[in-house]
mmCIF file of C-alpha atoms and ligand atoms in Angstrom:
data_model
loop_
_atom_site.group_PDB
_atom_site.id
_atom_site.type_symbol
_atom_site.label_atom_id
_atom_site.label_comp_id
_atom_site.label_asym_id
_atom_site.label_seq_id
_atom_site.Cartn_x
_atom_site.Cartn_y
_atom_site.Cartn_z
ATOM 1 C CA MET X 1 0.000 0.000 0.000
ATOM 2 C CA LEU X 2 2.151 2.801 -1.325
ATOM 3 C CA ALA X 3 1.420 6.365 -0.322
ATOM 4 C CA GLU X 4 2.770 9.525 -1.890
ATOM 5 C CA ILE X 5 3.174 12.561 0.305
ATOM 6 C CA LEU X 6 3.534 16.009 -1.210
ATOM 7 C CA LEU X 7 5.317 18.320 1.180
ATOM 8 C CA ASP X 8 7.675 21.281 0.889
ATOM 9 C CA LYS X 9 7.873 21.007 -2.934
ATOM 10 C CA LYS X 10 8.902 17.364 -2.712
ATOM 11 C CA LYS X 11 7.154 14.090 -3.318
ATOM 12 C CA TYR X 12 7.931 11.265 -0.932
ATOM 13 C CA GLN X 13 6.860 7.647 -1.223
ATOM 14 C CA ILE X 14 6.317 5.367 1.758
ATOM 15 C CA ASP X 15 4.809 1.897 2.145
ATOM 16 C CA LEU X 16 1.981 1.973 4.680
ATOM 17 C CA LEU X 17 2.181 -1.830 4.958
ATOM 18 C CA LYS X 18 5.647 -1.563 6.481
ATOM 19 C CA PRO X 19 5.421 0.377 9.741
ATOM 20 C CA ILE X 20 8.256 -0.017 12.222
ATOM 21 C CA SER X 21 7.324 0.477 15.866
ATOM 22 C CA LEU X 22 9.652 2.486 18.090
ATOM 23 C CA ALA X 23 7.688 1.765 21.271
ATOM 24 C CA LEU X 24 8.917 -0.700 23.858
ATOM 25 C CA PRO X 25 6.472 -3.385 25.001
ATOM 26 C CA PHE X 26 4.548 -2.837 28.228
ATOM 27 C CA VAL X 27 4.165 -5.950 30.372
ATOM 28 C CA PRO X 28 2.338 -5.673 33.717
ATOM 29 C CA TYR X 29 4.337 -7.538 36.374
ATOM 30 C CA GLY X 30 7.016 -8.142 33.734
ATOM 31 C CA ARG X 31 10.506 -6.826 33.516
ATOM 32 C CA ASN X 32 10.003 -3.445 31.885
ATOM 33 C CA VAL X 33 12.359 -0.571 31.395
ATOM 34 C CA ASN X 34 12.186 1.647 34.473
ATOM 35 C CA CYS X 35 13.460 5.048 35.530
ATOM 36 C CA TYR X 36 12.915 7.838 38.047
ATOM 37 C CA TYR X 37 12.291 5.418 40.904
ATOM 38 C CA ALA X 38 8.913 4.285 39.514
ATOM 39 C CA GLU X 39 7.025 1.304 40.882
ATOM 40 C CA GLU X 40 6.430 -1.634 38.547
ATOM 41 C CA PRO X 41 3.250 -1.414 36.433
ATOM 42 C CA THR X 42 0.432 -3.691 37.497
ATOM 43 C CA ALA X 43 -2.844 -5.043 36.074
ATOM 44 C CA ASP X 44 -5.114 -6.287 38.861
ATOM 45 C CA VAL X 45 -8.175 -8.420 38.202
ATOM 46 C CA ILE X 46 -11.324 -6.601 39.333
ATOM 47 C CA THR X 47 -13.885 -8.520 41.345
ATOM 48 C CA ILE X 48 -17.359 -7.148 42.136
ATOM 49 C CA GLY X 49 -19.695 -9.409 44.081
ATOM 50 C CA ASP X 50 -19.837 -12.712 42.159
ATOM 51 C CA PHE X 51 -18.100 -11.196 39.151
ATOM 52 C CA VAL X 52 -14.460 -11.916 38.591
ATOM 53 C CA GLY X 53 -12.694 -10.111 35.745
ATOM 54 C CA SER X 54 -10.688 -13.088 34.579
ATOM 55 C CA VAL X 55 -11.729 -15.686 32.031
ATOM 56 C CA ALA X 56 -9.084 -18.014 33.424
ATOM 57 C CA LEU X 57 -10.764 -17.761 36.838
ATOM 58 C CA GLY X 58 -14.258 -18.396 35.450
ATOM 59 C CA GLY X 59 -15.315 -14.868 34.551
ATOM 60 C CA SER X 60 -16.971 -13.980 31.245
ATOM 61 C CA VAL X 61 -14.378 -11.323 30.300
ATOM 62 C CA ASN X 62 -10.992 -10.083 31.368
ATOM 63 C CA TYR X 63 -11.412 -6.822 33.274
ATOM 64 C CA GLN X 64 -8.389 -5.281 34.927
ATOM 65 C CA ARG X 65 -7.242 -2.148 36.684
ATOM 66 C CA VAL X 66 -3.950 -1.054 35.147
ATOM 67 C CA SER X 67 -1.561 1.053 37.175
ATOM 68 C CA LEU X 68 1.423 2.721 35.580
ATOM 69 C CA THR X 69 3.737 5.672 36.003
ATOM 70 C CA THR X 70 3.815 7.296 32.606
ATOM 71 C CA HIS X 71 7.268 8.865 32.873
ATOM 72 C CA GLY X 72 8.826 5.894 34.627
ATOM 73 C CA ASN X 73 7.415 2.697 33.141
ATOM 74 C CA GLY X 74 8.061 2.829 29.412
ATOM 75 C CA THR X 75 7.767 4.610 26.081
ATOM 76 C CA HIS X 76 5.808 7.827 26.481
ATOM 77 C CA THR X 77 5.298 11.250 24.948
ATOM 78 C CA GLU X 78 5.118 14.464 26.930
ATOM 79 C CA CYS X 79 4.151 18.070 26.228
ATOM 80 C CA LEU X 80 5.257 21.301 27.839
ATOM 81 C CA GLY X 81 2.708 20.748 30.596
ATOM 82 C CA HIS X 82 5.407 18.509 32.043
ATOM 83 C CA ILE X 83 7.236 21.605 33.264
ATOM 84 C CA THR X 84 4.587 24.336 33.517
ATOM 85 C CA ASP X 85 1.824 25.066 36.023
ATOM 86 C CA ASP X 86 -0.740 25.765 33.278
ATOM 87 C CA THR X 87 -3.316 22.960 33.473
ATOM 88 C CA THR X 88 -4.355 23.523 29.845
ATOM 89 C CA HIS X 89 -0.991 22.235 28.678
ATOM 90 C CA VAL X 90 -2.062 18.606 28.275
ATOM 91 C CA MET X 91 -1.694 15.903 25.659
ATOM 92 C CA SER X 92 -5.361 16.077 24.611
ATOM 93 C CA SER X 93 -4.918 19.728 23.604
ATOM 94 C CA ILE X 94 -2.322 18.916 20.930
ATOM 95 C CA HIS X 95 -4.137 16.095 19.156
ATOM 96 C CA LYS X 96 -4.199 17.849 15.794
ATOM 97 C CA ARG X 97 -1.887 15.953 13.511
ATOM 98 C CA SER X 98 -0.086 12.641 13.693
ATOM 99 C CA PHE X 99 2.081 12.414 10.543
ATOM 100 C CA PHE X 100 5.462 14.125 10.370
ATOM 101 C CA LYS X 101 8.579 14.216 8.223
ATOM 102 C CA ALA X 102 11.219 12.541 10.348
ATOM 103 C CA GLN X 103 14.908 11.717 10.425
ATOM 104 C CA ILE X 104 16.575 8.908 12.359
ATOM 105 C CA ILE X 105 20.167 9.488 13.432
ATOM 106 C CA SER X 106 22.508 7.288 15.484
ATOM 107 C CA ILE X 107 24.919 8.847 17.952
ATOM 108 C CA ARG X 108 27.485 7.361 20.284
ATOM 109 C CA PRO X 109 27.450 9.344 23.538
ATOM 110 C CA ARG X 110 30.676 10.940 24.708
ATOM 111 C CA GLN X 111 32.028 10.468 28.191
ATOM 112 C CA PHE X 112 32.765 13.530 30.337
ATOM 113 C CA GLU X 113 33.977 12.273 33.711
ATOM 114 C CA GLU X 114 30.944 10.451 35.197
ATOM 115 C CA ASP X 115 28.534 11.807 32.579
ATOM 116 C CA SER X 116 27.567 10.200 29.261
ATOM 117 C CA ILE X 117 26.359 12.916 26.890
ATOM 118 C CA ILE X 118 24.939 13.177 23.381
ATOM 119 C CA THR X 119 26.557 16.371 22.199
ATOM 120 C CA LEU X 120 25.101 19.182 20.136
ATOM 121 C CA ASN X 121 28.112 18.897 17.872
ATOM 122 C CA ASP X 122 27.181 15.325 16.995
ATOM 123 C CA ILE X 123 23.500 16.158 16.483
ATOM 124 C CA HIS X 124 24.521 19.088 14.284
ATOM 125 C CA GLN X 125 26.720 16.814 12.201
ATOM 126 C CA TYR X 126 23.976 14.281 11.438
ATOM 127 C CA TYR X 127 20.954 16.602 11.248
ATOM 128 C CA ASP X 128 19.841 16.852 7.590
ATOM 129 C CA GLN X 129 19.435 20.563 6.974
ATOM 130 C CA ASP X 130 18.114 20.057 3.420
ATOM 131 C CA PHE X 131 15.436 17.574 4.531
ATOM 132 C CA LYS X 132 14.435 19.779 7.491
ATOM 133 C CA PRO X 133 12.844 17.022 9.591
ATOM 134 C CA GLU X 134 9.807 17.947 11.695
ATOM 135 C CA ALA X 135 10.728 15.083 13.995
ATOM 136 C CA LEU X 136 14.208 13.997 15.035
ATOM 137 C CA ILE X 137 14.700 10.465 16.324
ATOM 138 C CA ILE X 138 17.981 9.818 18.127
ATOM 139 C CA ARG X 139 19.245 6.261 18.510
ATOM 140 C CA SER X 140 21.996 6.104 21.124
ATOM 141 C CA LEU X 141 24.818 3.613 20.609
ATOM 142 C CA PRO X 142 25.366 0.841 21.455
ATOM 143 C CA ASN X 143 21.812 -0.228 20.640
ATOM 144 C CA ASP X 144 21.163 -3.533 22.381
ATOM 145 C CA TYR X 145 17.435 -4.333 22.636
ATOM 146 C CA ASN X 146 17.855 -6.644 25.607
ATOM 147 C CA VAL X 147 19.642 -3.899 27.506
ATOM 148 C CA LYS X 148 17.357 -0.998 26.605
ATOM 149 C CA ALA X 149 14.057 -2.886 26.975
ATOM 150 C CA GLN X 150 14.863 -3.866 30.558
ATOM 151 C CA ALA X 151 17.158 -1.106 31.746
ATOM 152 C CA GLN X 152 16.769 -0.036 35.369
ATOM 153 C CA TYR X 153 17.931 3.574 35.090
ATOM 154 C CA SER X 154 17.241 4.940 38.568
ATOM 155 C CA TYR X 155 20.343 6.252 40.373
ATOM 156 C CA THR X 156 22.590 5.406 37.388
ATOM 157 C CA ASN X 157 23.050 8.909 35.907
ATOM 158 C CA PRO X 158 22.083 7.651 32.429
ATOM 159 C CA THR X 159 22.999 9.263 29.112
ATOM 160 C CA TYR X 160 21.396 12.633 28.375
ATOM 161 C CA LEU X 161 21.569 15.465 25.833
ATOM 162 C CA GLU X 162 23.906 18.421 26.101
ATOM 163 C CA PRO X 163 21.886 21.322 27.573
ATOM 164 C CA ALA X 164 22.068 23.494 24.443
ATOM 165 C CA CYS X 165 20.388 20.847 22.246
ATOM 166 C CA GLY X 166 16.794 21.801 23.121
ATOM 167 C CA ASP X 167 17.046 25.407 22.016
ATOM 168 C CA TRP X 168 19.043 24.422 18.919
ATOM 169 C CA LEU X 169 16.336 21.977 17.787
ATOM 170 C CA ALA X 170 13.545 24.474 18.529
ATOM 171 C CA ARG X 171 15.263 27.043 16.309
ATOM 172 C CA ARG X 172 15.232 24.513 13.472
ATOM 173 C CA ASN X 173 11.529 23.956 14.071
ATOM 174 C CA VAL X 174 11.945 20.311 15.047
ATOM 175 C CA LYS X 175 8.516 19.715 16.629
ATOM 176 C CA HIS X 176 8.968 16.199 17.919
ATOM 177 C CA LEU X 177 12.057 14.866 19.610
ATOM 178 C CA ILE X 178 12.261 11.117 20.210
ATOM 179 C CA VAL X 179 15.008 9.492 22.255
ATOM 180 C CA ASP X 180 15.736 6.021 23.645
ATOM 181 C CA LEU X 181 16.896 7.550 26.925
ATOM 182 C CA PRO X 182 14.917 7.953 30.177
ATOM 183 C CA SER X 183 15.170 11.722 29.848
ATOM 184 C CA VAL X 184 16.661 14.299 27.513
ATOM 185 C CA ASP X 185 18.096 15.973 30.630
ATOM 186 C CA ARG X 186 20.424 14.734 33.346
ATOM 187 C CA GLU X 187 18.760 12.414 35.887
ATOM 188 C CA VAL X 188 19.552 14.847 38.695
ATOM 189 C CA ASP X 189 20.188 18.443 37.634
ATOM 190 C CA ALA X 190 18.632 20.551 40.423
ATOM 191 C CA GLY X 191 15.612 21.305 38.213
ATOM 192 C CA ALA X 192 17.594 22.957 35.430
ATOM 193 C CA LEU X 193 15.860 20.859 32.718
ATOM 194 C CA SER X 194 17.743 22.815 30.097
ATOM 195 C CA VAL X 195 16.874 20.632 27.121
ATOM 196 C CA HIS X 196 13.173 20.445 28.068
ATOM 197 C CA ARG X 197 13.001 24.223 28.607
ATOM 198 C CA GLY X 198 14.971 25.036 25.477
ATOM 199 C CA PHE X 199 12.967 22.663 23.303
ATOM 200 C CA TRP X 200 9.622 24.014 24.498
ATOM 201 C CA GLN X 201 10.913 27.604 24.626
ATOM 202 C CA THR X 202 9.272 28.058 28.003
ATOM 203 C CA GLU X 203 11.518 30.978 28.871
ATOM 204 C CA THR X 204 10.317 32.980 25.843
ATOM 205 C CA ASP X 205 7.098 34.811 24.885
ATOM 206 C CA SER X 206 6.098 31.999 22.538
ATOM 207 C CA PRO X 207 6.384 28.602 24.194
ATOM 208 C CA ARG X 208 5.846 25.737 21.785
ATOM 209 C CA LEU X 209 2.447 24.341 22.745
ATOM 210 C CA ASP X 210 2.430 21.689 20.020
ATOM 211 C CA ALA X 211 5.951 20.320 20.472
ATOM 212 C CA THR X 212 6.515 16.962 22.145
ATOM 213 C CA ILE X 213 9.336 14.913 23.608
ATOM 214 C CA SER X 214 9.161 11.113 23.579
ATOM 215 C CA GLU X 215 11.394 9.139 25.911
ATOM 216 C CA MET X 216 12.395 5.493 26.382
ATOM 217 C CA ALA X 217 11.622 4.604 22.780
ATOM 218 C CA PHE X 218 13.636 1.931 21.021
ATOM 219 C CA VAL X 219 14.885 2.318 17.449
ATOM 220 C CA PRO X 220 15.417 -1.182 16.021
ATOM 221 C CA GLN X 221 18.209 -2.068 13.644
ATOM 222 C CA ASN X 222 15.754 -2.628 10.791
ATOM 223 C CA ALA X 223 15.181 1.130 10.829
ATOM 224 C CA PRO X 224 18.553 2.397 9.553
ATOM 225 C CA ASP X 225 19.500 6.056 9.754
ATOM 226 C CA GLY X 226 17.738 8.184 7.167
ATOM 227 C CA LYS X 227 14.455 9.729 6.072
ATOM 228 C CA TYR X 228 11.082 8.549 7.338
ATOM 229 C CA PHE X 229 7.556 9.611 8.034
ATOM 230 C CA LEU X 230 6.583 9.385 11.668
ATOM 231 C CA GLN X 231 3.094 8.454 12.856
ATOM 232 C CA LEU X 232 2.950 9.642 16.453
ATOM 233 C CA SER X 233 -0.184 9.188 18.550
ATOM 234 C CA TRP X 234 -1.384 8.900 22.109
ATOM 235 C CA PRO X 235 -4.681 8.493 23.989
ATOM 236 C CA ASN X 236 -6.869 11.567 24.480
ATOM 237 C CA TRP X 237 -5.631 12.192 28.016
ATOM 238 C CA SER X 238 -5.693 15.513 29.872
ATOM 239 C CA THR X 239 -2.310 14.829 31.419
ATOM 240 C CA ASP X 240 1.168 16.180 30.790
ATOM 241 C CA ALA X 241 2.276 12.883 29.261
ATOM 242 C CA ALA X 242 0.842 9.642 27.968
ATOM 243 C CA PRO X 243 2.011 6.257 26.753
ATOM 244 C CA SER X 244 2.435 6.592 22.999
ATOM 245 C CA SER X 245 2.433 4.723 19.745
ATOM 246 C CA ILE X 246 5.452 5.651 17.646
ATOM 247 C CA LEU X 247 5.545 4.239 14.116
ATOM 248 C CA VAL X 248 7.920 5.142 11.300
ATOM 249 C CA TYR X 249 7.714 4.451 7.567
ATOM 250 C CA LYS X 250 10.896 4.608 5.525
ATOM 251 C CA VAL X 251 10.964 6.992 2.580
ATOM 252 C CA THR X 252 11.482 4.679 -0.395
ATOM 253 C CA GLU X 253 11.451 7.295 -3.158
ATOM 254 C CA GLU X 254 11.872 11.023 -3.257
ATOM 255 C CA SER X 255 11.615 13.548 -6.068
ATOM 256 C CA SER X 256 11.313 17.293 -6.512
ATOM 257 C CA LEU X 257 8.029 18.802 -7.669
HETATM 258 ZN ZN1 ZN F 301 9.053 11.840 30.630
#
């Protein structure tokens, strides 16, 4: 099912039958990726009187109460409501569009004493300034699924982005930033949140209400670096963040109009 997308005086072809998911699985009571000291996600069977919400236990349907910590239990997308006190800054308010021109880049973090950092210099080097991606997807190296899908990040000072990256990406109008890290900022940074603040431009007169950051994604090896279209979606939740579906489709042909 080939689709042609006309955008910015270019024609791009993608195959809608070949989506690649960048979301990690979510397994209640399983061994999930975890960060920021979150409890494990659970899915408890609900019982009401004679009703039991488990077919295995004799009930007519499975009916469970799921408990999760959005920022701590897996792949999620957040909006600027994550760092503002304005209660209108929620995921449901930015549900306008879900298809974006995207670029995947792979970067090996650099070590600075006890810190592992993805530098602006490296992002700058791989960012495609002719393609002008609306979404930038950063795969950190090494990229071992078994490590990233089960990583327990709390107290480990995991890899993060150099503070200047957020503002730099905002100035290039990158609307959606997707990383396979627990946060774009340092685990403990005394609330500086420089990449979050820079990306959302919260310190300016025009904060970016429709920009999002997705964390703890996983970019599989069958999605090599290059040009894609991103299909990014989340439930209609009035919260600062939500679990998200992140699909990419590789650009298979490109021509000028
Ligand atoms: Zn988060």
